[in-house]
Coordinates of C-alpha atoms and ligand atoms in Angstrom, one line a residue:
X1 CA 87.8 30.5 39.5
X2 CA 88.1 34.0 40.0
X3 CA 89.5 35.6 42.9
X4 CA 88.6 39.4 44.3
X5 CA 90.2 40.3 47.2
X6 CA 88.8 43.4 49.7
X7 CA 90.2 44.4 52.3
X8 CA 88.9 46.5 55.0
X9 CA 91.1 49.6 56.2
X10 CA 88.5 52.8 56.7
X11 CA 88.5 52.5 60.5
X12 CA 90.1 54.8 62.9
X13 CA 91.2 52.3 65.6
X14 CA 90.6 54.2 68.2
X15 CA 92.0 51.6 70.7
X16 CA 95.1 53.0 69.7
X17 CA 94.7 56.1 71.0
X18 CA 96.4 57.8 67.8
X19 CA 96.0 60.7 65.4
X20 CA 97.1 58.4 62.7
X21 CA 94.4 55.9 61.5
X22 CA 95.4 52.1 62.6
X23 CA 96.4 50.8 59.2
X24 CA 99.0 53.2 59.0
X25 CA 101.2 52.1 61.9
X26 CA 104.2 50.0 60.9
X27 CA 105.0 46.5 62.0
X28 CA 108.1 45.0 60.7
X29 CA 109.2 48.6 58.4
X30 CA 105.9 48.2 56.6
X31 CA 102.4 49.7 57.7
X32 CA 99.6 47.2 58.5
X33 CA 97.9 47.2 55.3
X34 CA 100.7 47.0 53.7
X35 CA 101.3 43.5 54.6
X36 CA 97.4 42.2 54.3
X37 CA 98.0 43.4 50.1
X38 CA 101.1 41.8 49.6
X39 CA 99.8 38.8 51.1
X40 CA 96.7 39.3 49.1
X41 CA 98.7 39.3 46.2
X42 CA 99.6 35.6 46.2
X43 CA 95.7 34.8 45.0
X44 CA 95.1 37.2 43.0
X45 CA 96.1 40.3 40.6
X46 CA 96.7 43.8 42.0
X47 CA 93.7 45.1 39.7
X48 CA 91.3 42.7 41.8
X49 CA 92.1 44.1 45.3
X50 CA 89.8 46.8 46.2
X51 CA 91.1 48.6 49.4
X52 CA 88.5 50.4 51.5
X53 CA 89.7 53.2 52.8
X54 CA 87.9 56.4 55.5
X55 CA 90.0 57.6 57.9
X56 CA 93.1 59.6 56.7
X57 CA 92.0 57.7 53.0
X58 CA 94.1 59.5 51.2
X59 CA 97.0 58.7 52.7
X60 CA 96.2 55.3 52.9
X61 CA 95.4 55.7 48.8
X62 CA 98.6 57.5 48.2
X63 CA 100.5 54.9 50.2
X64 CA 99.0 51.8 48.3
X65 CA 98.8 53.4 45.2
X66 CA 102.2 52.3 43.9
X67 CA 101.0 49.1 44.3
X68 CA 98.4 49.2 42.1
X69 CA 95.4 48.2 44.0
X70 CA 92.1 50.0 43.5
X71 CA 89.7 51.8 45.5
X72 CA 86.5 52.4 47.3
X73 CA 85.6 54.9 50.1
X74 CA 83.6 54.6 53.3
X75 CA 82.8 57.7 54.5
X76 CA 81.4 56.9 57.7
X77 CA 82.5 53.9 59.5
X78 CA 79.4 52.1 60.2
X79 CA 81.0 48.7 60.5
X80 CA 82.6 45.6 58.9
X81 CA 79.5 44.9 56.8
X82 CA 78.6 48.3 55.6
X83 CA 82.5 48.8 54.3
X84 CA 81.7 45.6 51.9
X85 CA 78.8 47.3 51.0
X86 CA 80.5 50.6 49.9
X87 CA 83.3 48.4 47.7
X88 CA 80.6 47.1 45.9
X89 CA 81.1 48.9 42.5
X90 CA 84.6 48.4 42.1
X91 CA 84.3 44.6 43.2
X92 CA 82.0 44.5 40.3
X93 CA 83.9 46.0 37.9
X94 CA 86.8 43.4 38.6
X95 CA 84.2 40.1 39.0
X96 CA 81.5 41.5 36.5
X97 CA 79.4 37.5 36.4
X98 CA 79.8 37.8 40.3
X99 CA 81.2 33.8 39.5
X100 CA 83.9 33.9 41.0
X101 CA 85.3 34.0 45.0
X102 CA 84.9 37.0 47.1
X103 CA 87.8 37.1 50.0
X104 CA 87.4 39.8 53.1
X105 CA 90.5 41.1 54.5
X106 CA 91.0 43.3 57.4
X107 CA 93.6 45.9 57.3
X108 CA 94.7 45.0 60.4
X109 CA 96.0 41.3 60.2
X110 CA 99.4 41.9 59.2
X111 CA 100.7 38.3 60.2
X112 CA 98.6 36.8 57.6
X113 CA 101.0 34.6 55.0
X114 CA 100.1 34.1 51.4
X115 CA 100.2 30.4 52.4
X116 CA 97.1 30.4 54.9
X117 CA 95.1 32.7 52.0
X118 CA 96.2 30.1 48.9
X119 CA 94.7 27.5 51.5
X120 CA 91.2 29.5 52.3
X121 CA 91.0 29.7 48.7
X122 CA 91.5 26.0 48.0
X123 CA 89.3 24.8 50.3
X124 CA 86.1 27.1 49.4
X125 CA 87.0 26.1 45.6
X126 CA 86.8 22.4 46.1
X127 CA 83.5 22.5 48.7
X128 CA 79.9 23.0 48.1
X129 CA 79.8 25.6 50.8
X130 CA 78.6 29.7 50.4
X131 CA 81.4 30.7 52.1
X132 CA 85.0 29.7 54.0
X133 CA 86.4 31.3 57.3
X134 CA 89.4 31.1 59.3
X135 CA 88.9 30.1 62.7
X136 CA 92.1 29.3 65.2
X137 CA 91.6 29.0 69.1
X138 CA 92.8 31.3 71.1
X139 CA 94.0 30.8 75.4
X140 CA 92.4 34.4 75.7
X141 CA 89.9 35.3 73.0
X142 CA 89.1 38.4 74.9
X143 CA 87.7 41.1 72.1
X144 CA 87.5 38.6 69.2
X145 CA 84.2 37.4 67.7
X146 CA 83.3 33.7 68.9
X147 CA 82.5 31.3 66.4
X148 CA 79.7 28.9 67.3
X149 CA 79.5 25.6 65.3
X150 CA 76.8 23.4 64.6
X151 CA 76.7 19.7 65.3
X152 CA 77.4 19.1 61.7
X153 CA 81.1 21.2 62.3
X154 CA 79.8 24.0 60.5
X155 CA 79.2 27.6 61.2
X156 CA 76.0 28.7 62.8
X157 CA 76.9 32.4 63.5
X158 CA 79.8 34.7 64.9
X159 CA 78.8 36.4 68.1
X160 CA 81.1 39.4 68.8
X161 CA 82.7 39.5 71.7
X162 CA 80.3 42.6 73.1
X163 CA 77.1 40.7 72.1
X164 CA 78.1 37.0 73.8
X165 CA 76.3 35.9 76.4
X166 CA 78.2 34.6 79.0
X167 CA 78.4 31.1 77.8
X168 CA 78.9 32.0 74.4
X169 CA 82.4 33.8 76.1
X170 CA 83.8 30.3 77.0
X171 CA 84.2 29.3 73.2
X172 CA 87.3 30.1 72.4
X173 CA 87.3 29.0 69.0
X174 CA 87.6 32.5 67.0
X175 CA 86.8 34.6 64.0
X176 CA 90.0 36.0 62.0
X177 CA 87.8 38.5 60.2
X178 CA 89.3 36.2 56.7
X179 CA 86.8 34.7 54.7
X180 CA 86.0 33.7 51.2
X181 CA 82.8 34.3 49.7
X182 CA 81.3 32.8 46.3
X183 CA 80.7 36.3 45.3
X184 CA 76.8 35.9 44.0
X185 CA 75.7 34.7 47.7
X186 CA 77.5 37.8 49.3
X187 CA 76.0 40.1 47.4
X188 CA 72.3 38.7 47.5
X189 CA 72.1 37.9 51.2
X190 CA 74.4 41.0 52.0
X191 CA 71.6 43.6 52.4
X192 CA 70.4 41.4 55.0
X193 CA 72.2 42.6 57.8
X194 CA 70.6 44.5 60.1
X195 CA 72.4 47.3 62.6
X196 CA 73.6 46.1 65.8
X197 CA 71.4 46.7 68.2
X198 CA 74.4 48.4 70.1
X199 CA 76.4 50.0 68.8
X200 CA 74.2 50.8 65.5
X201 CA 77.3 49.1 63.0
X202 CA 76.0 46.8 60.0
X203 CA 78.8 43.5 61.0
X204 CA 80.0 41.7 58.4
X205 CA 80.2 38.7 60.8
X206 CA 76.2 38.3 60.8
X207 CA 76.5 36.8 57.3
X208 CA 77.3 33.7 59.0
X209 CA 73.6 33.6 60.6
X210 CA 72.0 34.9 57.9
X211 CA 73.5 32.4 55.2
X212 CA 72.3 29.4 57.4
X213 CA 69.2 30.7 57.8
X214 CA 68.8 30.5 53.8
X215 CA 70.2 26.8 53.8
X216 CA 73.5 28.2 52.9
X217 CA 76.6 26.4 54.8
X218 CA 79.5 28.0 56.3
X219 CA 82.8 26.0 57.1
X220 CA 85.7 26.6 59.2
X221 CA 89.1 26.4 58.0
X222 CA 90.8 26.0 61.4
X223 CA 94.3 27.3 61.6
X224 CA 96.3 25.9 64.2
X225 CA 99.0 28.4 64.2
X226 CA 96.9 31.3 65.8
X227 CA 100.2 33.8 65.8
X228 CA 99.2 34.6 62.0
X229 CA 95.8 36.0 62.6
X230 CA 96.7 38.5 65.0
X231 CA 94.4 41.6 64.8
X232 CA 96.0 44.9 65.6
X233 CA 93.6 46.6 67.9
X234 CA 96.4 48.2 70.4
X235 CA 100.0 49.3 70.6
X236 CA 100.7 46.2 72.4
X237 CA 99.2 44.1 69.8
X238 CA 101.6 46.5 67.3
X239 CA 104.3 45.7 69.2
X240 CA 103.8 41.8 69.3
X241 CA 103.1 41.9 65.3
X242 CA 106.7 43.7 65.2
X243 CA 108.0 41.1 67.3
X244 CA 107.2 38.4 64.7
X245 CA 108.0 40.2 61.9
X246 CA 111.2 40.6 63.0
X247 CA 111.4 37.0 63.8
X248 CA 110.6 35.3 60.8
X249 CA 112.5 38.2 58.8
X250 CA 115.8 37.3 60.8
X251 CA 114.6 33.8 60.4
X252 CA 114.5 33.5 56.6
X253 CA 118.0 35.5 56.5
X254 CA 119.7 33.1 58.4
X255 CA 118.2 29.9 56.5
X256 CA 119.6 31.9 53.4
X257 CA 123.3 31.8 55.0
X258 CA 123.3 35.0 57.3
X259 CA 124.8 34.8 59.8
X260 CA 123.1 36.9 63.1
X261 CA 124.0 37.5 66.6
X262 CA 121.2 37.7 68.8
X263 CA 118.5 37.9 66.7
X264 CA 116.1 39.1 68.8
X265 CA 118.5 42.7 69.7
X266 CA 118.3 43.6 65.7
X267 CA 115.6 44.8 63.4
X268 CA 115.4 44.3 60.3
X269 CA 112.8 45.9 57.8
X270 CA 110.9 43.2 55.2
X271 CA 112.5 44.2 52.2
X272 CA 115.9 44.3 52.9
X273 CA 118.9 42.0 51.4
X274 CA 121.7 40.6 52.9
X275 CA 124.4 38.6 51.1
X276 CA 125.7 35.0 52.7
X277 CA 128.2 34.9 55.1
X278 CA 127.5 37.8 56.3
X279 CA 127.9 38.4 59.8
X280 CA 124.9 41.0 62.0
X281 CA 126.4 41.7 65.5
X282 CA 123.7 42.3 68.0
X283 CA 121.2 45.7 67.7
X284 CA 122.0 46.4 64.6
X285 CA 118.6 47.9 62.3
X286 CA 118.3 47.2 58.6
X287 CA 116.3 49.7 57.2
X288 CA 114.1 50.5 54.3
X289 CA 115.3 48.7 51.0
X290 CA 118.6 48.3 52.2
X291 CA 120.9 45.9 50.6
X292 CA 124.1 44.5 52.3
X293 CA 126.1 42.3 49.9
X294 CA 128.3 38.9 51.2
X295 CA 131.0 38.8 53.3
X296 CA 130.3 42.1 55.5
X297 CA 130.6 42.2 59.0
X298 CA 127.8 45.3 60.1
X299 CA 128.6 46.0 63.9
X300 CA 126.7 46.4 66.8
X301 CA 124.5 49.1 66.8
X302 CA 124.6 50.0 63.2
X303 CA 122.1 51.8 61.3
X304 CA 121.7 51.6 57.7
X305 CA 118.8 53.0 56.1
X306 CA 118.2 52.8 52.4
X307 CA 121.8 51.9 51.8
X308 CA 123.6 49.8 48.9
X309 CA 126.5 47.8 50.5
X310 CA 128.7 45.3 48.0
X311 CA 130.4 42.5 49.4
X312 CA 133.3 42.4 52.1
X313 CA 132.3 45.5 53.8
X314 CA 133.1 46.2 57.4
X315 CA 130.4 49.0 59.1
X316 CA 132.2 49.1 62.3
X317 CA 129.8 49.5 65.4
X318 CA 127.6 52.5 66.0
X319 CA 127.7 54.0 62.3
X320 CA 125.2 55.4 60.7
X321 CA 124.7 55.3 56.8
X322 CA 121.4 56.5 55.2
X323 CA 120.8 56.6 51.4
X324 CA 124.0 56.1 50.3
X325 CA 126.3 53.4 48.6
X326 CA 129.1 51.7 50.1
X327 CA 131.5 50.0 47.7
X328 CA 133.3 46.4 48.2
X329 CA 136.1 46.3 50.8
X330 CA 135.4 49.8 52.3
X331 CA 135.6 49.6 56.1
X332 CA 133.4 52.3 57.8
X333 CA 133.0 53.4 61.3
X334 CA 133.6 53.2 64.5
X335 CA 131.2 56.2 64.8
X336 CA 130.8 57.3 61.4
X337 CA 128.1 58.6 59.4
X338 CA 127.3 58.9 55.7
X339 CA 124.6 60.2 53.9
X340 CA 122.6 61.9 51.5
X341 CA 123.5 60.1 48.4
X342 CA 127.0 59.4 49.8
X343 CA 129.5 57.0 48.1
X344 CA 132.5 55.0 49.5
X345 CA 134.8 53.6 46.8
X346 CA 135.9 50.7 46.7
X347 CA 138.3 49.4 49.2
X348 CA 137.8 53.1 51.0
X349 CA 138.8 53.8 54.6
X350 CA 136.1 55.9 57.1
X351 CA 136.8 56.2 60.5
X352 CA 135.7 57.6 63.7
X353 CA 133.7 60.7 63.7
X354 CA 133.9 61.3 59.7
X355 CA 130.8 62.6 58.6
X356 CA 130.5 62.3 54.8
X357 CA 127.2 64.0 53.1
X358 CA 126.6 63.9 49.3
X359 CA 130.1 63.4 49.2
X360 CA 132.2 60.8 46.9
X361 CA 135.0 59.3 48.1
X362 CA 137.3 57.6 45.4
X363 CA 138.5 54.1 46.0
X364 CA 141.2 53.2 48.4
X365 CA 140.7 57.0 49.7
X366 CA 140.9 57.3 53.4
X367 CA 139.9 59.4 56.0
X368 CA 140.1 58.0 58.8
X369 CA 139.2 60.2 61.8
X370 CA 137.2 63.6 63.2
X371 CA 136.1 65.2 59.7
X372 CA 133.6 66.5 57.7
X373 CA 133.0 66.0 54.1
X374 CA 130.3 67.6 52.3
X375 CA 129.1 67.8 48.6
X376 CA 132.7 66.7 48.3
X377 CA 134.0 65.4 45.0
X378 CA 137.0 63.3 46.5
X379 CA 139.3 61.2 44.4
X380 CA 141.2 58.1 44.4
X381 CA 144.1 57.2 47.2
X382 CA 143.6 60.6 48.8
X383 CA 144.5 60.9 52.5
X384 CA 142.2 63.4 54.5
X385 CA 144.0 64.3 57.6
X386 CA 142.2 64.5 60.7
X387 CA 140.0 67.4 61.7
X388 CA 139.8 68.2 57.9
X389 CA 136.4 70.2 57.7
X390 CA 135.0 71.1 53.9
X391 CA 133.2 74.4 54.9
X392 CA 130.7 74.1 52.1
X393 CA 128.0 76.4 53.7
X394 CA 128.0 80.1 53.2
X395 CA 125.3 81.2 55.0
X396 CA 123.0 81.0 51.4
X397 CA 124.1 78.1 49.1
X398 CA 126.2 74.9 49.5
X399 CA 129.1 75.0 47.7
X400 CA 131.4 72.2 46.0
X401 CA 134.7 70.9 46.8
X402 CA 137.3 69.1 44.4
X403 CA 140.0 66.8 45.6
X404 CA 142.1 65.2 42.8
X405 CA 143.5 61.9 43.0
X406 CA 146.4 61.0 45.4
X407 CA 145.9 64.2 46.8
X408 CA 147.3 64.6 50.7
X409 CA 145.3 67.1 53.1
X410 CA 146.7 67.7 56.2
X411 CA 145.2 67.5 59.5
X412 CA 143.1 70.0 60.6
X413 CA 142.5 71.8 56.8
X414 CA 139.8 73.8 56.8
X415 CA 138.3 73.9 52.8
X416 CA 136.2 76.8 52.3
X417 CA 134.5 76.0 49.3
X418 CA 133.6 76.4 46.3
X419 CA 137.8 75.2 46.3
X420 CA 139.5 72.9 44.2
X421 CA 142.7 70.5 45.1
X422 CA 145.1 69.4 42.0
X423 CA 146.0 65.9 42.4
X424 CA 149.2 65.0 43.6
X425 CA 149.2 67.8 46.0
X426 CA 150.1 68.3 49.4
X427 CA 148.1 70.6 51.7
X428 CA 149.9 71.9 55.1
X429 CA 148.5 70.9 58.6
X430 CA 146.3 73.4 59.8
X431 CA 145.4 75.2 56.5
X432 CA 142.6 77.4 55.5
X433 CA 142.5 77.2 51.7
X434 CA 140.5 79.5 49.9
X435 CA 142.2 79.2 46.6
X436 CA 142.5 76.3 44.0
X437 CA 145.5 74.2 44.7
X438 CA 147.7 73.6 41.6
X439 CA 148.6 70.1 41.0
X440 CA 151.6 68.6 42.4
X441 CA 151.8 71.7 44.5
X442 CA 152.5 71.9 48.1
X443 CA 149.8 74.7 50.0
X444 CA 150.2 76.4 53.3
X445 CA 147.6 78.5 54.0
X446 CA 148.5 79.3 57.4
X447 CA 150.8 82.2 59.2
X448 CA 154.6 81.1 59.8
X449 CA 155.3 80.3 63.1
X450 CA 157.7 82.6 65.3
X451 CA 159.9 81.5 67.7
X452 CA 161.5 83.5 70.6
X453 CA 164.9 82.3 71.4
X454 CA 165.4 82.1 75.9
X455 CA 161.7 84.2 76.2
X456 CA 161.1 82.2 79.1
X457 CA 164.5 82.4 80.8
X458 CA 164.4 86.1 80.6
X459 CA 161.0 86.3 82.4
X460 CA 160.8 88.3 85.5
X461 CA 160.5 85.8 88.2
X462 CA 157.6 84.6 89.5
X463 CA 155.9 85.8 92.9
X464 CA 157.2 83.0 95.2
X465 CA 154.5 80.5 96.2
X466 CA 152.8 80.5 99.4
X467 CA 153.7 77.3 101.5
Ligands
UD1_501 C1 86.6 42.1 63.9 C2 85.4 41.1 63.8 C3 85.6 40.0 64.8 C4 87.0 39.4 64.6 C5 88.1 40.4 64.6 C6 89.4 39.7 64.1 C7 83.4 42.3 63.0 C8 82.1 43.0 63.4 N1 84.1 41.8 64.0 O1 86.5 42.7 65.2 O2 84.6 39.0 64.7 O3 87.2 38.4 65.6 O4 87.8 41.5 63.7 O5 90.5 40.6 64.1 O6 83.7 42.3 61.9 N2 86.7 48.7 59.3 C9 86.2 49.4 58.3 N3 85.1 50.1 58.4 C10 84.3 50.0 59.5 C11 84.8 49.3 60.6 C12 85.9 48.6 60.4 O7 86.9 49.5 57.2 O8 83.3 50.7 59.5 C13 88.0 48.0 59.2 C14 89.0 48.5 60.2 O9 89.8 49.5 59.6 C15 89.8 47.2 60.5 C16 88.9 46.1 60.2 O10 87.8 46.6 59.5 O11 91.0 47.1 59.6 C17 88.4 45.4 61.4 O12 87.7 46.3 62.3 P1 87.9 46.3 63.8 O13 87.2 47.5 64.4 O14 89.3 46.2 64.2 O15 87.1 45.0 64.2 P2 87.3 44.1 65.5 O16 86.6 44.7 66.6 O17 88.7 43.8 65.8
CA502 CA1 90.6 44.3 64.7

């Protein structure tokens, strides 16, 4: 049967006391909707998930849009049923018989696993009931819709939290806000729902009462595991969701062969890659798509963000590397960073307090301490002394700097750039080149030092010290 998926994100969230609308916050290096359409991916195309979006929508849109989900818009937030209502049109255009199922996401379930959705949808496909939805029970169902059942098991209606009665506030059996729908019944009893007395918002969740009251049967698929169904209301709630994430992220990695010191120190986003045997010392963040290949060793503290690692790389602790590619056997770090499309060669040497931006550093090359590196074309083998500064700034324009291969720069060289360096040569400690170094060629850009033979003999003496 036909799946449509919708999922609610228009809503400001204002329990989270943000300028950014709810949906947007991130939980495990992804934003909460985010999550609720990859997981709504596993039952159905991308073309059959209609987001709703109202606050901040297009952000939200130009966020999902890569993703290839559609549309609809909800210009006033007048509840969970009303944002159905307004993703009618596009829910039709992707179900056009209305035969098929009808599942309601909320933007703001990010725990939700494509496994718990592949199971709603299974069992509303193989029973004679108008709808499906996921229940779990919670120790403290404070703010959650309760879910009151019938002597038959099924559900009567979903009472919200604000509209219980105080007995009603002892169930603790609760509504997920995920539910599948044979699409037809939605859409004829939909209209049905009436404002909340309240708070004047159409809820979604009085379907349940008013599909009973036409003979239709709602059933609960009770999900023991309540840690999935998590709804993001406040930054604690964020923060828990971000907890798990984490978790299970850390989790799979090290059921793949990772191996990672005190998991629960290091973050790691949901897309990134890490090789086996791979060793993640404690705080470390994996960031963004980030890929680490086998056999690395990423120290504590490390930060890689959109990086490309190979395999038997060691990012010693507290190094920083951000958009850029790292190539087998390089060792990076203590305290290094690299950026801005930066590349380490192969078997390349980066030590403390090297900075390297849009800079390529030829295999086996070294620099090992204090420098900085920038829009650098650096070749193989070549040693960069310490305190070697590329000054590729003029005020205006960046400028380039060439370094041939096997190339020797002494410590403290200042290249003012744009400069190029022959391979094979030598530059002198403490140079300031301004000229293109010939090949093979030795370079002192500095003055000759002076020395004055007994100058300190033939001092006058001193005033004597006071005792
Ligand atoms: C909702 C349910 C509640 C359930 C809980 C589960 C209703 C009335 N209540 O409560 O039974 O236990 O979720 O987490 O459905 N949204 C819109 N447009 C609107 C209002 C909301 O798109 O006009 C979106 C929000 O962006 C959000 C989602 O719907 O992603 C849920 O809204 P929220 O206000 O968080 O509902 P809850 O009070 O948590
Ligand atoms: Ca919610």
């Amino acid at each position: 049967m036909k799946t449509t998926v919708v999922i609610l994100a228009a809503g400001l969230g204002t329990r989270m006391r943000s300028k950014q609308a709810k949906v947007l916050h991130r939980a495990g290096g992804l934003s909460l909707v985010e999550h609720v359409v990859q997981a709504a991916s596993a039952v159905t195309a991308r073309d059959r998930i209609v987001v709703v979006t109202g606050h901040q929508a297009d952000t939200v849109e130009t966020l999902l849009e890569p993703m290839g989900v559609r549309f609809a818009r909800q210009v006033q937030q007048k509840g969970t049923g009303h944002a159905v209502m307004c993703a009618r049109e596009p829910l039709h255009e992707a179900d056009p018989k209305q035969d098929g199922l009808l599942m309601v996401l909320y933007g703001d379930t990010p725990l939700l696993s494509a496994a718990t959705l592949k199971q709603l949808r299974a069992a509303q496909t193989s029973s004679d009931a108008a709808a499906t939805l996921i229940t779990t029970t919670l120790d403290d169902p404070t703010g959650y819709g309760r879910v009151i059942l019938d002597q038959q098991g099924n559900v009567s209606a979903i009472v919200e939290h604000k509209d219980a009665t105080p007995e009603q506030l002892q169930v603790r059996v609760i509504n997920s806000g995920i539910y599948c729908f044979r699409a037809k019944l939605l859409w004829k009893y939909i209209t049905e729902i009436h404002p909340n007395a309240a708070s004047g918002e159409l809820y979604l969740t009085d379907i349940a009462e008013i599909l009973n009251r036409h003979g239709q049967r709602v059933q609960p698929l009770h999900v023991a595991d309540s840690s999935e169904l998590l709804g993001i209301n406040t930054r604690i709630e964020l923060a828990e969701a971000d907890r798990i994430l984490r978790a299970r992220k850390t989790r799979e990695l090290m059921l793949s062969g990772v191996t990672i010191e005190r998991p629960e120190t290091v973050a790691i986003d949901a897309q990134v890659r890490v090789g086996a045997d791979t060793v993640i010392e404690p705080f470390v963040r994996l960031l963004g798509n980030t890929a680490v290949g086998e056999d690395c060793r990423i120290g504590q503290g490390a930060i890689l963000e959109s990086a490309a690692l190979g395999d038997r790389i060691v990012i010693a602790p507290y190094t920083m590397v951000a958009d850029s590619r790292i190539d087998p056997g390089a060792q990076v770090g203590p305290f290094a960073r690299i950026r801005m499309q930066a590349q380490v060669g192969p078997e390349a040497r980066i030590g403390n307090f090297v900075e390297l931006k849009k800079t390529r550093l030829g295999a086996g090359a070294k620099s090992q301490h204090l420098a900085y590196l920038g829009d650098s074309e650096i070749g193989e083998r070549v040693n960069i002394g310490a305190g070697t500064i590329t000054c590729n700034y003029d005020g205006e324009k960046k400028h380039a700097t060439k370094i041939g291969a096997g190339a020797f720069i002494g410590s403290n060289s200042t290249l003012v750039a744009p400069v190029e360096i022959g391979q094979d040569s030598y530059v002198a400690a403490g140079s300031v080149i301004t000229e293109a170094v010939p090949s093979h060629a030795l370079a002192l850009g500095r003055s000759r030092q002076v020395n004055k033979p007994g100058w300190n003999k033939n001092r006058k003496p001193k005033t004597a010290k006071k005792s």
